[in-house]
Coordinates of C-alpha atoms in Angstrom, one line a residue:
Chain A
M1 CA 126.1 84.9 103.4
I2 CA 129.2 85.0 101.2
S3 CA 132.5 83.7 102.7
L4 CA 135.6 84.5 100.9
R5 CA 138.8 82.7 102.0
K6 CA 142.3 83.8 100.8
I7 CA 141.2 85.0 97.5
I8 CA 144.0 85.9 95.1
V9 CA 143.4 86.9 91.5
K10 CA 146.1 87.0 88.9
S11 CA 145.9 87.9 85.2
A12 CA 146.7 85.2 82.6
N13 CA 150.2 86.5 82.4
G14 CA 150.8 86.4 86.2
K15 CA 150.1 90.0 87.2
I16 CA 148.5 90.2 90.7
L17 CA 145.1 91.9 90.4
V18 CA 143.7 91.2 93.9
R19 CA 145.9 90.7 96.9
E20 CA 144.9 88.1 99.5
A21 CA 141.3 88.8 100.7
S22 CA 139.2 87.0 103.2
M23 CA 135.8 88.2 104.4
E24 CA 132.2 87.4 105.2
L25 CA 129.4 89.4 103.6
E26 CA 125.9 89.7 105.1
P27 CA 122.9 89.5 102.8
K28 CA 120.0 92.0 102.6
K29 CA 122.6 94.7 102.0
V30 CA 123.9 96.8 99.2
I31 CA 127.7 97.0 99.1
G32 CA 129.1 99.8 96.9
V33 CA 132.5 99.3 95.4
Y34 CA 134.6 102.3 94.3
G35 CA 138.1 102.7 93.1
P36 CA 140.3 104.2 90.3
N37 CA 140.6 102.5 86.9
G38 CA 142.7 99.3 87.1
S39 CA 142.4 99.1 90.9
G40 CA 141.0 95.6 90.7
K41 CA 137.3 96.1 91.2
T42 CA 136.2 93.9 88.3
S43 CA 138.7 91.2 89.3
F44 CA 137.4 91.3 92.8
L45 CA 133.8 91.0 91.8
K46 CA 134.5 88.2 89.3
A47 CA 136.4 86.3 92.0
I48 CA 133.4 86.5 94.3
A49 CA 131.2 85.0 91.5
W50 CA 134.1 82.8 90.5
K51 CA 134.0 83.8 86.9
N52 CA 137.5 82.6 86.0
Q53 CA 137.6 83.2 82.2
N54 CA 141.0 84.8 81.5
L55 CA 141.7 85.1 85.2
N56 CA 143.6 82.9 87.6
I57 CA 141.6 82.8 90.8
S58 CA 142.8 81.0 93.9
G59 CA 141.2 80.6 97.3
E60 CA 137.6 79.8 98.1
S61 CA 134.2 81.4 97.6
W62 CA 131.2 80.0 99.5
I63 CA 127.6 81.1 99.3
D64 CA 125.3 79.8 102.0
G65 CA 127.5 76.7 102.3
N66 CA 127.6 76.1 98.6
P67 CA 131.2 76.0 97.2
I68 CA 131.0 78.3 94.3
F69 CA 134.7 77.8 93.6
L70 CA 134.5 74.1 92.8
S71 CA 134.3 73.3 89.1
S72 CA 132.0 70.4 90.1
T73 CA 129.4 72.8 91.4
S74 CA 126.9 72.9 88.5
A75 CA 126.2 76.1 86.6
S76 CA 122.5 75.8 87.4
I77 CA 123.2 75.9 91.1
K78 CA 125.6 78.8 90.7
A79 CA 123.0 80.7 88.7
K80 CA 120.6 80.5 91.6
K81 CA 123.2 81.7 94.1
I82 CA 125.1 84.5 92.4
L83 CA 124.8 86.4 89.1
Y84 CA 127.5 88.7 87.8
L85 CA 126.5 91.4 85.3
G86 CA 129.0 93.6 83.5
S87 CA 128.2 96.7 81.5
D88 CA 128.4 95.6 77.9
F89 CA 125.6 93.5 76.6
Q90 CA 125.3 92.2 73.0
S91 CA 123.5 89.5 71.2
A92 CA 124.5 88.2 67.8
F93 CA 121.0 86.8 67.4
Q94 CA 117.4 87.9 67.0
V95 CA 116.0 87.7 70.5
S96 CA 113.4 89.8 72.3
V97 CA 113.5 91.3 75.8
R98 CA 110.5 89.1 76.7
E99 CA 112.4 86.0 75.7
L100 CA 115.4 87.2 77.8
M101 CA 113.1 87.4 80.8
E102 CA 111.7 83.9 80.1
L103 CA 115.3 82.6 80.0
A104 CA 116.1 84.3 83.3
K105 CA 113.0 82.8 84.8
N106 CA 114.0 79.3 83.6
A107 CA 117.4 79.7 85.0
N108 CA 115.9 79.9 88.5
P109 CA 112.5 78.2 88.7
D110 CA 112.4 78.9 92.4
S111 CA 112.5 82.7 91.8
I112 CA 110.0 84.5 93.9
E113 CA 109.6 87.2 91.2
S114 CA 107.2 87.0 88.3
I115 CA 107.8 88.5 84.8
A116 CA 104.7 90.7 85.0
E117 CA 105.7 92.1 88.4
I118 CA 109.3 92.9 87.2
I119 CA 108.1 94.6 84.1
E120 CA 105.9 96.9 86.2
R121 CA 108.5 97.5 89.0
F122 CA 111.3 98.3 86.6
D123 CA 109.1 100.3 84.2
I124 CA 110.2 98.3 81.1
S125 CA 106.8 97.7 79.5
S126 CA 107.8 99.8 76.5
L127 CA 110.9 97.7 76.0
I128 CA 109.5 94.2 76.5
N129 CA 108.8 93.4 72.8
R130 CA 111.9 95.0 71.5
I131 CA 114.7 93.0 69.9
F132 CA 117.5 93.1 72.5
D133 CA 120.4 94.0 70.2
E134 CA 118.5 96.9 68.6
M135 CA 118.2 98.8 71.9
S136 CA 120.5 101.5 73.2
D137 CA 123.3 100.6 75.7
G138 CA 121.4 102.3 78.5
E139 CA 118.2 100.4 77.7
K140 CA 120.1 97.1 77.6
Q141 CA 121.5 97.9 81.0
R142 CA 118.1 98.6 82.5
V143 CA 116.7 95.4 81.0
M144 CA 119.6 93.4 82.2
I145 CA 119.3 94.7 85.8
A146 CA 115.6 93.8 85.7
R147 CA 116.5 90.4 84.4
G148 CA 119.0 89.9 87.3
V149 CA 116.3 90.7 89.8
L150 CA 113.8 88.4 88.1
Q151 CA 116.3 85.5 88.3
S152 CA 116.5 86.4 92.0
P153 CA 119.9 85.0 92.9
K154 CA 121.0 85.3 96.5
W155 CA 123.6 87.8 95.4
L156 CA 123.5 90.1 92.4
I157 CA 126.7 91.7 91.3
L158 CA 126.4 94.8 89.1
D159 CA 129.8 95.8 87.8
E160 CA 129.3 99.2 86.2
T161 CA 125.9 98.1 85.0
F162 CA 124.6 101.6 85.7
S163 CA 127.2 103.3 83.6
K164 CA 124.9 104.3 80.7
I165 CA 121.6 104.8 82.5
D166 CA 120.2 108.3 82.7
L167 CA 119.6 110.1 86.0
D168 CA 115.8 109.6 86.1
H169 CA 116.0 105.8 85.4
S170 CA 118.9 105.5 87.8
F171 CA 116.8 106.8 90.7
H172 CA 113.9 104.6 89.6
L173 CA 116.2 101.6 89.7
V174 CA 117.6 102.5 93.1
S175 CA 114.1 102.3 94.6
S176 CA 113.3 99.1 92.6
L177 CA 116.5 97.5 93.9
R178 CA 115.7 98.5 97.4
E179 CA 112.6 96.3 97.2
S180 CA 114.6 93.3 96.2
I181 CA 116.9 93.9 99.3
K182 CA 113.8 93.6 101.5
K183 CA 113.0 90.3 99.9
G184 CA 116.4 89.0 101.0
M185 CA 118.8 89.6 98.1
G186 CA 122.3 90.9 98.5
I187 CA 123.7 93.4 95.9
I188 CA 127.3 94.3 95.2
I189 CA 127.6 97.3 92.9
A190 CA 130.7 98.8 91.4
S191 CA 130.3 102.3 89.9
H192 CA 132.3 105.4 89.2
D193 CA 129.4 107.5 90.4
L194 CA 130.0 108.1 94.1
N195 CA 126.7 110.0 94.4
L196 CA 124.8 107.1 93.1
L197 CA 126.7 104.7 95.4
S198 CA 125.9 107.0 98.4
E199 CA 122.2 106.9 97.5
L200 CA 122.1 103.1 97.1
S201 CA 124.7 101.5 99.4
D202 CA 124.5 100.4 103.0
E203 CA 128.2 99.7 103.0
L204 CA 131.0 101.2 100.9
W205 CA 134.4 99.8 99.9
F206 CA 137.3 101.8 98.4
I207 CA 139.7 99.6 96.4
K208 CA 143.1 100.5 95.3
D209 CA 146.0 98.4 94.0
G210 CA 144.0 95.1 94.4
K211 CA 143.2 95.8 98.1
I212 CA 140.2 97.1 100.0
T213 CA 141.8 100.2 101.6
T214 CA 138.7 101.4 103.5
S215 CA 135.3 99.8 104.3
G216 CA 132.4 100.6 106.5
T217 CA 129.1 102.5 106.2
V218 CA 128.8 105.3 103.7
E219 CA 128.8 107.7 106.6
Q220 CA 132.2 106.4 107.8
V221 CA 133.9 105.8 104.4
L222 CA 132.8 108.8 102.3
T223 CA 135.1 111.5 103.7
S224 CA 137.4 113.9 101.9
E225 CA 140.4 112.3 103.7
N226 CA 139.7 108.9 102.3
L227 CA 139.1 110.3 98.8
N228 CA 142.3 112.2 99.1
E229 CA 144.1 108.9 99.7
L230 CA 142.6 107.5 96.5
Y231 CA 143.4 110.6 94.4
P232 CA 146.3 112.5 96.1
N233 CA 146.4 115.1 93.4
R234 CA 142.8 116.1 93.3
M235 CA 140.7 118.1 95.7
V236 CA 137.3 116.5 96.3
H237 CA 134.7 117.9 98.7
V238 CA 132.1 115.9 100.6
V239 CA 128.8 117.7 101.3
R240 CA 125.3 116.7 102.4
S241 CA 122.3 116.5 100.1
P242 CA 119.7 119.1 101.1
D243 CA 117.0 116.5 100.3
N244 CA 117.9 113.5 102.5
G245 CA 121.1 114.4 104.3
K246 CA 123.1 111.7 102.5
K247 CA 126.8 112.5 101.7
K248 CA 127.5 113.7 98.2
V249 CA 130.7 114.5 96.4
I250 CA 131.5 117.6 94.5
Y251 CA 134.7 118.4 92.6
Chain B
M1 CA 106.6 81.6 58.7
S2 CA 103.5 79.6 59.2
K3 CA 103.1 75.8 59.4
Y4 CA 100.8 75.7 56.4
K5 CA 103.1 77.7 54.2
T6 CA 105.9 75.4 55.2
I7 CA 103.9 72.3 54.4
L8 CA 102.8 73.7 51.1
V9 CA 106.4 74.6 50.0
L10 CA 107.6 71.2 51.1
L11 CA 104.9 69.5 49.0
I12 CA 105.9 71.6 45.9
A13 CA 109.5 70.8 46.5
V14 CA 108.7 67.1 46.8
L15 CA 106.6 67.1 43.6
L16 CA 109.3 69.0 41.6
E17 CA 112.1 66.6 42.8
L18 CA 110.0 63.6 41.9
F19 CA 108.4 64.6 38.6
L20 CA 110.4 67.3 37.0
R21 CA 111.7 66.0 33.6
L22 CA 110.5 62.5 34.5
D23 CA 110.5 60.1 31.6
F24 CA 106.9 58.7 31.9
K25 CA 107.6 55.6 29.9
N26 CA 109.6 54.1 32.7
A27 CA 108.1 56.2 35.4
S28 CA 107.6 53.7 38.2
L29 CA 111.1 52.2 37.8
I30 CA 112.8 55.6 37.7
L31 CA 110.7 56.8 40.7
M32 CA 111.4 53.9 42.9
E33 CA 115.0 53.3 41.9
L34 CA 116.3 56.8 41.5
R35 CA 114.0 59.6 42.5
V36 CA 112.6 58.5 45.8
P37 CA 115.9 57.6 47.3
R38 CA 117.3 60.9 46.1
L39 CA 114.4 62.8 47.5
I40 CA 114.8 61.2 50.9
L41 CA 118.6 61.7 50.8
A42 CA 118.3 65.4 49.8
F43 CA 115.8 66.1 52.5
S44 CA 117.8 64.3 55.2
I45 CA 121.1 66.0 54.3
G46 CA 119.6 69.4 53.9
S47 CA 117.9 69.2 57.3
A48 CA 121.0 67.8 58.9
L49 CA 123.2 70.5 57.5
A50 CA 120.8 73.3 58.5
L51 CA 120.5 71.8 62.0
S52 CA 124.3 71.6 62.3
G53 CA 124.8 75.1 61.1
S54 CA 122.2 76.4 63.5
V55 CA 123.8 74.7 66.5
M56 CA 127.4 75.7 65.5
Q57 CA 126.3 79.4 65.1
T58 CA 124.9 79.3 68.6
V59 CA 127.6 77.5 70.5
L60 CA 130.4 79.4 68.8
N61 CA 128.4 82.7 69.0
N62 CA 129.2 83.3 65.4
P63 CA 126.4 83.9 62.8
L64 CA 128.8 83.0 60.0
A65 CA 129.6 79.5 61.3
E66 CA 128.5 76.4 59.5
P67 CA 130.0 73.0 58.6
Y68 CA 131.3 74.3 55.3
T69 CA 132.8 77.6 56.3
L70 CA 134.5 76.1 59.4
G71 CA 136.2 73.4 57.3
I72 CA 134.4 70.5 59.1
A73 CA 132.9 69.3 55.8
S74 CA 136.2 69.2 54.0
G75 CA 137.8 67.4 57.0
A76 CA 135.0 64.8 56.7
A77 CA 135.5 64.5 53.0
L78 CA 139.2 63.9 53.4
G79 CA 138.6 61.3 56.1
A80 CA 136.0 59.5 54.1
A81 CA 138.2 59.5 50.9
V82 CA 141.2 58.1 52.8
F83 CA 139.1 55.4 54.5
N84 CA 137.5 54.5 51.1
S85 CA 140.8 54.1 49.2
F86 CA 142.2 51.9 52.0
G87 CA 139.1 49.8 51.6
F88 CA 138.0 50.4 55.2
H89 CA 134.3 50.2 55.2
I90 CA 133.6 50.8 58.9
G91 CA 130.2 52.3 59.4
L92 CA 126.5 51.8 59.0
F93 CA 124.5 51.4 55.8
G94 CA 127.3 52.8 53.7
L95 CA 127.8 55.8 56.0
N96 CA 131.5 56.1 56.6
A97 CA 133.3 56.4 59.9
G98 CA 136.3 58.0 58.4
A99 CA 134.2 61.1 57.6
V100 CA 133.2 61.4 61.2
I101 CA 136.9 61.1 62.3
G102 CA 137.9 63.8 59.8
A103 CA 135.1 66.1 61.0
V104 CA 135.9 65.6 64.7
L105 CA 139.6 66.3 64.1
V106 CA 138.9 69.6 62.3
L107 CA 136.4 70.8 64.9
I108 CA 138.7 70.0 67.8
L109 CA 141.5 71.9 66.1
I110 CA 139.2 74.9 65.6
L111 CA 137.9 74.9 69.1
R112 CA 141.4 74.7 70.6
V113 CA 142.6 77.6 68.5
I114 CA 139.5 79.7 69.4
M115 CA 139.8 79.0 73.1
K116 CA 143.5 79.7 73.3
N117 CA 143.5 82.9 71.4
D118 CA 140.0 84.3 71.9
L119 CA 139.6 84.9 68.2
R120 CA 137.1 87.3 66.6
F121 CA 134.3 86.3 64.2
D122 CA 136.2 87.0 61.0
S123 CA 139.3 85.3 62.2
V124 CA 137.4 82.1 63.0
I125 CA 135.9 82.0 59.6
L126 CA 139.2 82.8 57.9
L127 CA 140.8 80.0 59.9
G128 CA 137.9 77.6 58.8
V129 CA 138.3 78.6 55.2
M130 CA 142.0 77.9 55.3
I131 CA 141.5 74.5 56.9
S132 CA 138.9 73.9 54.3
M133 CA 141.3 74.7 51.4
F134 CA 144.1 72.7 53.0
C135 CA 141.9 69.6 53.4
S136 CA 140.4 70.0 49.9
S137 CA 143.9 70.2 48.4
L138 CA 145.1 67.1 50.4
L139 CA 141.9 65.4 49.2
A140 CA 142.6 66.3 45.5
I141 CA 146.2 65.1 45.7
W142 CA 145.2 61.9 47.6
M143 CA 142.6 61.1 45.0
A144 CA 144.9 61.8 42.0
L145 CA 147.6 59.5 43.4
A146 CA 145.6 56.8 45.1
D147 CA 142.8 56.1 42.7
P148 CA 143.0 55.7 38.9
H149 CA 139.6 57.2 38.5
G150 CA 140.3 59.6 41.3
V151 CA 140.1 62.8 39.4
Q152 CA 136.4 62.3 38.7
T153 CA 135.6 61.4 42.3
I154 CA 137.2 64.7 43.4
T155 CA 134.2 66.5 41.9
F156 CA 131.9 64.3 43.9
W157 CA 133.6 65.2 47.2
L158 CA 134.0 68.9 46.6
L159 CA 130.7 69.8 45.0
G160 CA 128.4 67.0 46.3
D161 CA 126.2 64.5 44.5
L162 CA 123.0 63.0 45.7
S163 CA 122.7 60.2 43.2
R164 CA 125.3 57.9 44.5
V165 CA 123.5 56.1 47.3
G166 CA 120.6 53.7 47.4
L167 CA 117.3 53.7 49.3
K168 CA 118.8 52.0 52.4
T169 CA 121.4 54.6 53.0
A170 CA 119.0 57.4 52.3
I171 CA 116.5 56.0 54.9
A172 CA 119.4 55.4 57.4
L173 CA 120.4 59.0 57.0
F174 CA 116.8 60.2 57.4
V175 CA 116.6 58.3 60.7
V176 CA 119.9 59.7 61.9
S177 CA 118.9 63.2 60.9
I178 CA 115.5 63.1 62.7
S179 CA 117.0 61.6 65.8
F180 CA 119.6 64.3 66.1
F181 CA 116.8 66.8 65.6
A182 CA 114.9 65.3 68.4
Y183 CA 117.9 65.4 70.7
F184 CA 118.8 69.0 69.9
Q185 CA 115.2 69.9 70.5
M186 CA 115.4 68.5 74.0
F187 CA 118.8 70.2 74.3
S188 CA 117.4 73.5 73.2
K189 CA 117.2 75.2 76.6
K190 CA 121.0 74.8 77.0
L191 CA 121.5 76.3 73.5
D192 CA 119.3 79.3 74.5
G193 CA 121.9 80.1 77.2
F194 CA 124.3 81.1 74.4
L195 CA 122.1 83.8 72.9
F196 CA 123.5 86.7 74.9
G197 CA 127.2 86.1 74.3
E198 CA 129.7 83.8 75.8
A199 CA 130.2 85.7 79.0
M200 CA 126.5 85.3 79.9
V201 CA 126.1 81.6 79.3
E202 CA 126.9 80.5 82.9
G203 CA 124.6 83.2 84.2
F204 CA 121.7 81.4 82.7
G205 CA 122.7 78.3 84.6
V206 CA 124.2 76.5 81.6
S207 CA 127.6 75.0 81.6
K208 CA 129.4 76.5 78.6
K209 CA 132.2 73.9 78.2
D210 CA 130.0 70.9 78.6
T211 CA 127.4 72.2 76.2
Q212 CA 130.0 73.2 73.6
K213 CA 131.6 69.8 73.9
I214 CA 128.3 67.8 73.4
A215 CA 127.2 70.1 70.5
V216 CA 130.6 69.8 68.7
I217 CA 130.7 66.0 69.0
L218 CA 127.2 65.6 67.8
V219 CA 127.6 68.0 64.9
S220 CA 130.8 66.3 63.8
I221 CA 129.0 62.9 63.7
L222 CA 126.1 64.3 61.8
V223 CA 128.2 66.2 59.3
G224 CA 130.5 63.2 58.8
F225 CA 127.5 61.0 57.9
C226 CA 126.2 63.6 55.5
V227 CA 129.5 64.2 53.7
S228 CA 130.2 60.4 53.4
A229 CA 126.9 59.9 51.7
A230 CA 126.8 63.0 49.4
G231 CA 130.1 64.9 49.4
M232 CA 130.4 68.5 50.5
I233 CA 127.4 70.7 50.1
G234 CA 127.9 74.2 51.3
F235 CA 125.8 77.1 52.5
V236 CA 122.6 75.3 53.4
G237 CA 123.8 75.4 57.0
L238 CA 124.4 79.1 56.8
M239 CA 121.4 80.3 54.8
V240 CA 118.5 78.3 56.3
P241 CA 119.0 79.1 60.1
H242 CA 119.5 82.8 59.2
L243 CA 116.4 83.1 57.1
V244 CA 114.3 81.2 59.7
R245 CA 115.5 83.4 62.6
K246 CA 114.8 86.5 60.5
K247 CA 111.4 85.4 59.3
M248 CA 110.3 84.3 62.8
G249 CA 111.8 87.2 64.6
T250 CA 113.2 84.9 67.3
S251 CA 116.2 82.7 68.0
I252 CA 114.7 80.6 70.8
H253 CA 115.8 77.1 69.8
S254 CA 112.6 75.2 70.7
K255 CA 110.8 77.5 68.3
I256 CA 113.2 77.7 65.4
L257 CA 114.7 74.2 65.3
P258 CA 111.7 72.5 63.8
Y259 CA 111.5 75.1 61.0
V260 CA 115.3 75.0 60.5
F261 CA 115.0 71.2 60.1
V262 CA 112.1 71.3 57.6
W263 CA 113.4 74.3 55.6
G264 CA 116.9 72.8 55.4
G265 CA 115.3 69.8 53.8
I266 CA 113.2 71.9 51.5
A267 CA 116.3 74.0 50.4
L268 CA 118.3 71.0 49.4
V269 CA 115.4 69.2 47.7
L270 CA 114.7 72.3 45.6
S271 CA 118.4 72.8 44.8
D272 CA 118.6 69.2 43.7
A273 CA 115.5 69.5 41.6
V274 CA 117.1 72.4 39.8
A275 CA 120.5 70.5 39.5
H276 CA 119.0 67.6 37.7
A277 CA 116.4 69.4 35.6
V278 CA 118.1 72.4 34.2
S279 CA 120.3 70.8 31.6
Y280 CA 118.7 67.4 31.5
P281 CA 120.0 64.7 30.8
L282 CA 123.2 66.3 32.1
E283 CA 123.4 66.9 35.8
L284 CA 124.8 69.9 37.5
P285 CA 126.6 69.3 40.9
V286 CA 124.1 70.2 43.6
G287 CA 126.8 71.9 45.7
A288 CA 127.3 74.4 42.9
I289 CA 123.6 75.3 43.0
T290 CA 123.6 75.8 46.8
A291 CA 126.8 77.9 46.6
L292 CA 125.4 80.0 43.8
I293 CA 122.6 81.1 46.1
G294 CA 124.5 80.8 49.4
A295 CA 127.7 82.7 48.6
P296 CA 125.8 86.0 48.0
V297 CA 123.8 85.4 51.2
F298 CA 127.1 85.0 53.0
I299 CA 128.5 88.2 51.5
Y300 CA 125.3 90.0 52.5
L301 CA 125.6 88.7 56.1
F302 CA 129.2 89.6 56.2
I303 CA 128.6 93.2 55.2
Y304 CA 125.3 93.9 57.1
R305 CA 125.8 91.7 60.2
K306 CA 125.7 92.9 63.7
F307 CA 128.6 91.9 65.8
S308 CA 128.1 90.7 69.3
R309 CA 131.5 91.7 70.8
G310 CA 132.3 95.3 71.7
S311 CA 135.7 95.2 70.0
E312 CA 134.0 94.5 66.6
T313 CA 132.1 97.7 66.3

């Protein structure tokens, strides 16, 4: 369980990025986060994980009774509780995917996952011996998501980490991540692909101007009225997938 | 890069350093009084510089960082020179505390500027080079004014010289170098956390600030000792870690640091063998030899490097 108390995020020069937010998040769930550029998604997610580089975060973030917001909480405890992954990954050094996996495993020795199992579940056996920085952006994202699950924090935050992954691998990842949910992980995922979010999420948030404007199940939130509120000048239609009846967006 | 090859090359380097252009009439005297201390010193300083370069590159996430390009070495030289001319001899076995103070001051300055302004790779190195020139100029002026023989000593500080210290200092430096190696080897898991960029360090459960602080302080002490014993010797700290990573195909510190340590020693022992053998009985400054090889490597890295931050591409 994540408890957020009076979270406010400001940029280094004082601009308010997230207005006061307090909430409790249940684990074993995927929460999808959607909003226009500059709406405060990334600031919100960074505040939950308390990544305060270049950000002024005030308030409190607790995970299972651990105060993530205190600077005295050691990095090694935080890494077992919550992991924030962005979309851009680079290494200035010669280091292989397998070594990345070993580092992730070391970061959480209590992890229930094994490297071999993760390689299989995430279908990355062809990438495992590659040098990380020589892979494509999409391959790096796939590997990093696998690494996140291997580390098995209580909460995994994927901030646009799907942005360069192809359709086929995205669907494969969705089902792989579903298995991690069953094992007790909570996932928060921000994306600009509403159809992917609808496929993956139990709960959906719309964020605008640093505030959650709408939240609830995908069924409740994903309506053309709510989308119209986000984008007043654009006509967006919500339809149902003929395959599984989930809501999809066309425009 | 196998163990046996490393040991073989180390042996060759040792033999060259000891016996190249040896005057066999007074062999035992020259060996014991001059060549052996020099061999131990060259190995200790080479390994310490390579170790320092490797750690700096990691914690600053900058493949071009090393004590010389960051200006730490020239800060150390200035500190040591100032302490010497005031007659302060604080330190151990002829190793100078002033050098450590100079090195620490420069590193703190660089870290502050980096953290405040979020500088890019090139800018950090440019800043380091400017600090280096500034300190070197101050050193030159100081030596010219403070010391009647100052102008000759300037060459010692700026280009390095491994012939100035005796066996005791050489052994002391060897002990220092190997202890720092042992510590960094134990510290290697924390260093590994830096391999995927600064933003990811905490995600591996490693405290970025604490690790950087410890690394910076230790490297300053190590570089300070090296410079106070042998002046500024550039590029060993840049070349050796890079070549070891490339040859081994990995950057995991527990795997590379032993090789960085030994090959750093080999590099400087070989450079020194060249420096005193080429135009015997005249000696070339050893820093000139390392720069002659190291500067082209730096240029190569600068052109063909891969940058780790998106804004760089």
